[in-house]
PDB file of C-alpha atoms in Angstrom:
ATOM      1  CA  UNK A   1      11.721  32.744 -78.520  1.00 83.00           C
ATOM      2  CA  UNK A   2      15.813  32.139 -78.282  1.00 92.00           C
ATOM      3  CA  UNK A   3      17.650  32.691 -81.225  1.00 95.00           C
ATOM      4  CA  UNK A   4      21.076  31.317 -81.496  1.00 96.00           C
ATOM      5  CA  UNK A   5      24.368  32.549 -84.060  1.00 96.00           C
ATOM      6  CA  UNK A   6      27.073  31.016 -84.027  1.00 97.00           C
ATOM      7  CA  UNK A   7      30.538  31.898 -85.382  1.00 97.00           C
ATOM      8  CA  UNK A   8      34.303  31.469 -85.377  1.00 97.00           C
ATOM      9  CA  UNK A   9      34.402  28.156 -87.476  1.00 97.00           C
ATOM     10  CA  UNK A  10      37.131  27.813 -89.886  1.00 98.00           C
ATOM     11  CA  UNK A  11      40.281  25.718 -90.904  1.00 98.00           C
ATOM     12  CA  UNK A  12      43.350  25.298 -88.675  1.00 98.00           C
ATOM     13  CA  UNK A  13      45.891  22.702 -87.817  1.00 98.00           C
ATOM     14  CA  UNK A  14      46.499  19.701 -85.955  1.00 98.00           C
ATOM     15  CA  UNK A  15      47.744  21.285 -82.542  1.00 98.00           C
ATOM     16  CA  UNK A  16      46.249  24.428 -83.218  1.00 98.00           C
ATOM     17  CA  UNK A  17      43.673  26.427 -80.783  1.00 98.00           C
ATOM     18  CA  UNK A  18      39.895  27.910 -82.376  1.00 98.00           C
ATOM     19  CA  UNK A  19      37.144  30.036 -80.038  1.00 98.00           C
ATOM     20  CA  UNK A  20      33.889  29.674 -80.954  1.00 98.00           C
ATOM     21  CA  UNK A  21      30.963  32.022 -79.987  1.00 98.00           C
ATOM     22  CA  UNK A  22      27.451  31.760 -80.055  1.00 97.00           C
ATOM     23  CA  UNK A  23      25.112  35.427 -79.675  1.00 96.00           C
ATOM     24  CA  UNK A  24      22.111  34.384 -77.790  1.00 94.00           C
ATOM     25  CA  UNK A  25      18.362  36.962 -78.427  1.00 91.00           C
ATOM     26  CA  UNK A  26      15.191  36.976 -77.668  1.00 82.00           C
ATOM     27  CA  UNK A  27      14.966  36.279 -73.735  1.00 74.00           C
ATOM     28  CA  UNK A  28      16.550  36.159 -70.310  1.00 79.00           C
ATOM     29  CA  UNK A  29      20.385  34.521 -71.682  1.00 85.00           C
ATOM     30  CA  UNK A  30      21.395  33.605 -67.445  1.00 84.00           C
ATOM     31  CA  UNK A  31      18.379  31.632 -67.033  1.00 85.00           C
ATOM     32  CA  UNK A  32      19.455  29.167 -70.200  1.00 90.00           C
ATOM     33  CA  UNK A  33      21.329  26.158 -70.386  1.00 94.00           C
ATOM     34  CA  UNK A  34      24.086  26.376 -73.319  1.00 95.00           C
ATOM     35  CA  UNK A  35      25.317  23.703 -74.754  1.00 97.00           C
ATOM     36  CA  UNK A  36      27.970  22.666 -77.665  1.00 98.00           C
ATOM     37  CA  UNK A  37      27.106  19.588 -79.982  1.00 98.00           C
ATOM     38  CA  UNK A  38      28.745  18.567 -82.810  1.00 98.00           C
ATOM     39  CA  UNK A  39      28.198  16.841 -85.959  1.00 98.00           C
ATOM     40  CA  UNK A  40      30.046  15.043 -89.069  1.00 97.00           C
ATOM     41  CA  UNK A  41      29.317  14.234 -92.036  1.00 93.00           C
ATOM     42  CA  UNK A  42      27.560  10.840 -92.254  1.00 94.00           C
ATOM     43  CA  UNK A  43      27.171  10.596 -88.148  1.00 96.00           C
ATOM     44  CA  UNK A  44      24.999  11.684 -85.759  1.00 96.00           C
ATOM     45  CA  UNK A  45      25.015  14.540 -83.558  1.00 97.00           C
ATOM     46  CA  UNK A  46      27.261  13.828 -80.179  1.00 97.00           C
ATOM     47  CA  UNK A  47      27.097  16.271 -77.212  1.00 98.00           C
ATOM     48  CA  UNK A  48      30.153  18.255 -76.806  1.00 98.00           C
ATOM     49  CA  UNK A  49      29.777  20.309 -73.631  1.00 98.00           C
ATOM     50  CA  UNK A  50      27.739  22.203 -71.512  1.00 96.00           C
ATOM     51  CA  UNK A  51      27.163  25.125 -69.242  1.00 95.00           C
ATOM     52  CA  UNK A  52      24.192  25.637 -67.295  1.00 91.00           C
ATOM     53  CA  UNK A  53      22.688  28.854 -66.614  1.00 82.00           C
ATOM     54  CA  UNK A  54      23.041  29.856 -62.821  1.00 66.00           C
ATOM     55  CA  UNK A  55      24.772  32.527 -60.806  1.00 63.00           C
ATOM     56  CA  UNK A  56      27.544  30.056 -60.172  1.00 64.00           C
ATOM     57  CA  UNK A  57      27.370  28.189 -63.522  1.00 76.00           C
ATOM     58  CA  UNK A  58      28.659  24.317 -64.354  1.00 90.00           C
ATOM     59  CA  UNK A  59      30.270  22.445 -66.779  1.00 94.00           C
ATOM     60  CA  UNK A  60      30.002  19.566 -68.228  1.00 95.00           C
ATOM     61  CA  UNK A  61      32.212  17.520 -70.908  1.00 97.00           C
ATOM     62  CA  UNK A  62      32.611  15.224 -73.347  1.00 97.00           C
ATOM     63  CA  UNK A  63      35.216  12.568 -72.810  1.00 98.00           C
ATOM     64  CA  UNK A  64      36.665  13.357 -76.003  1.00 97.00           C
ATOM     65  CA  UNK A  65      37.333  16.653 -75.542  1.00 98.00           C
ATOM     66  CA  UNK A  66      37.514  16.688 -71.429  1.00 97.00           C
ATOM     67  CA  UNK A  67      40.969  18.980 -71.218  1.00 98.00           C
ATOM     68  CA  UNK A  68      41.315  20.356 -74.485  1.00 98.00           C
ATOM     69  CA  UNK A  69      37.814  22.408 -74.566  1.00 98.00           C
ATOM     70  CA  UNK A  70      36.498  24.795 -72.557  1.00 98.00           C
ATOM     71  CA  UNK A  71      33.021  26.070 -72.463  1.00 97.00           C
ATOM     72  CA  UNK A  72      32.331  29.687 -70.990  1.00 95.00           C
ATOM     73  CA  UNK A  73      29.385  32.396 -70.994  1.00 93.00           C
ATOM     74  CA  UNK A  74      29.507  35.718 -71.106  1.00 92.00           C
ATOM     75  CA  UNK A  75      25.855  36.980 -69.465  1.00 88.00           C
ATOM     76  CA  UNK A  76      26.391  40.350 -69.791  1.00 90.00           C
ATOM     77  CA  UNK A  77      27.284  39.772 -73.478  1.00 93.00           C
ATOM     78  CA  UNK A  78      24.601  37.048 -73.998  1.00 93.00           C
ATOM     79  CA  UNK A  79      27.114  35.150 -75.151  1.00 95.00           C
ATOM     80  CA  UNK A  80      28.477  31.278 -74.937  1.00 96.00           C
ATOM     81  CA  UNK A  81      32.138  30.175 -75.946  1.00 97.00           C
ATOM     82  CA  UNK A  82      34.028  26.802 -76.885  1.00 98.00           C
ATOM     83  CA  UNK A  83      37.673  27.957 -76.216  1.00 98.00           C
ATOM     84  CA  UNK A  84      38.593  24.562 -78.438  1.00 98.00           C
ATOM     85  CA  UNK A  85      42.932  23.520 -77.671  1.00 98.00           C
ATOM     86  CA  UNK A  86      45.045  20.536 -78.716  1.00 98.00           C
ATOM     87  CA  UNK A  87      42.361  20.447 -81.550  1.00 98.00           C
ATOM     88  CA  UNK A  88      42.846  17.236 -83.824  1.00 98.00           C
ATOM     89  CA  UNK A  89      41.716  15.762 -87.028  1.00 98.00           C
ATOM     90  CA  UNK A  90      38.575  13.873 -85.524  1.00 97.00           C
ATOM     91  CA  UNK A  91      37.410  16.868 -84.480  1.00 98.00           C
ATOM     92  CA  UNK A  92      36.066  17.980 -87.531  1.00 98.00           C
ATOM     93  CA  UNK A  93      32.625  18.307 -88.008  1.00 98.00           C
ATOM     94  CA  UNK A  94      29.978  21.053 -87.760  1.00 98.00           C
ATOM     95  CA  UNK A  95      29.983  22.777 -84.250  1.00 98.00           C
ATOM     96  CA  UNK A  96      26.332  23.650 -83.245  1.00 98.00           C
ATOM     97  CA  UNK A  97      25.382  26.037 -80.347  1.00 98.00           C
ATOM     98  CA  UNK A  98      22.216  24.651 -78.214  1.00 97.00           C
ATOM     99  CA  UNK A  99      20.107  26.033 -75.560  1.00 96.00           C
ATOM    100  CA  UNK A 100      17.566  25.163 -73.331  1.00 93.00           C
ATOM    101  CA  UNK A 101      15.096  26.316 -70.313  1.00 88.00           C
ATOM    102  CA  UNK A 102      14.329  22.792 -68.435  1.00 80.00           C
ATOM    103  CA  UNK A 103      17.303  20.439 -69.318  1.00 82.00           C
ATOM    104  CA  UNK A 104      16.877  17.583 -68.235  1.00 82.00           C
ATOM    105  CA  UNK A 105      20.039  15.528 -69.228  1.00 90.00           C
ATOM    106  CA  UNK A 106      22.914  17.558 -71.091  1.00 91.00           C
ATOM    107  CA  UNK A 107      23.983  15.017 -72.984  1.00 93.00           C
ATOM    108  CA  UNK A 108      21.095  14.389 -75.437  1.00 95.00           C
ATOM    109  CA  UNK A 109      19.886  17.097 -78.243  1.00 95.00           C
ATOM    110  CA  UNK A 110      16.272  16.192 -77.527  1.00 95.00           C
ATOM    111  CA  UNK A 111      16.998  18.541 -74.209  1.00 94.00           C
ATOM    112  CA  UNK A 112      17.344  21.455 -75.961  1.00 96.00           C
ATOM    113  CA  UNK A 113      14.926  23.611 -77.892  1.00 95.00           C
ATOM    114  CA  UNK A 114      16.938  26.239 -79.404  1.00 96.00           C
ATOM    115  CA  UNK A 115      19.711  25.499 -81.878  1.00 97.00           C
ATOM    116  CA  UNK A 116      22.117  27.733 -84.237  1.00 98.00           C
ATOM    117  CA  UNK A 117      22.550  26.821 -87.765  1.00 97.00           C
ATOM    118  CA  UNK A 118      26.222  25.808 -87.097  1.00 97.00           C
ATOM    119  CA  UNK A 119      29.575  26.803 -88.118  1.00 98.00           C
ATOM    120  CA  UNK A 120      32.504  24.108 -89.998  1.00 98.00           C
ATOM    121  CA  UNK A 121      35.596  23.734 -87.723  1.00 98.00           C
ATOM    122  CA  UNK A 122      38.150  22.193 -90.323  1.00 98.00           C
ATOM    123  CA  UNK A 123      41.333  20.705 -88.487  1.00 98.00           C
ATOM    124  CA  UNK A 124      44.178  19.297 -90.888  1.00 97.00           C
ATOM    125  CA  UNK A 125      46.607  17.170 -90.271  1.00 93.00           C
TER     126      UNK A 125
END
C-alpha cells in the first residue's frame, strides 16, 4: 500500500553535509509516520530519527545524531528528508526510509510497515 524510494546516498567527507530524500506512493503521505534507520555492515538496524505525520508534525532523534541531523517532510511533495551535518566516519552505513500508520514507539523497526530499499552514505575520513 506505501511505497518508499529513497535517494541522495553517496560518498563525502568527514565534516561534510548530505540530504537525503525519500518519495512516498500509494496513500494519504500526512497521515504517516516517517522515519530514518540506519544500518552497517555486520550490525543491526538502529533508529535514526523520526517525524510523525500531523498538521503540526514532531521530531524525534537519535542521540548520536541529536544536532547534526535534521528530519523534515514535504506533504505536498510526499516527501521525507534527513538534512545529515557534521557527518562523521561512524556514520556510515545504509540509510533506510521507514513509514508507518499506528506507531507505536519510534524507536524500534518492528513499528513500521513500509520500508525503502536504502541508499549507502559513505563518509571518509
Amino acid at each position: 500500500q506505501v511505497q518508499l524510494v529513497e535517494s541522495g546516498g553517496g560518498l563525502v567527507q568527514a565534516g561534510g553535509s548530505l540530504r537525503l530524500s525519500c518519495a512516498a506512493s500509494g496513500r494519504t503521505f500526512s497521515t504517516l509516520t516517517m522515519a530514518w534507520f540506519r544500518q552497517a555492515p555486520g550490525k543491526e538496524r538502529e533508529f535514526v530519527a523520526a517525524v510523525t505525520g500531523w498538521s503540526i508534525s514532531s521530531t524525534l532523534y537519535a542521540d548520536s545524531v541529536k544536532g547534526r541531523f535534521t528530519i523534515s517532510r514535504d506533504n505536498a511533495k510526499n516527501t521525507a528528508y534527513l538534512q545529515m551535518n557534521s557527518l562523521k566516519p561512524e556514520d556510515t552505513a545504509v540509510y533506510y526510509c521507514a513509514a508507518g500508520v499506528s506507531v507505536g514507539n519510534y524507536y524500534y523497526t518492528s513499528a513500521y510497515g513500509y520500508w525503502g530499499q536504502g541508499t549507502q552514505v559513505t563518509v571518509s575520513s
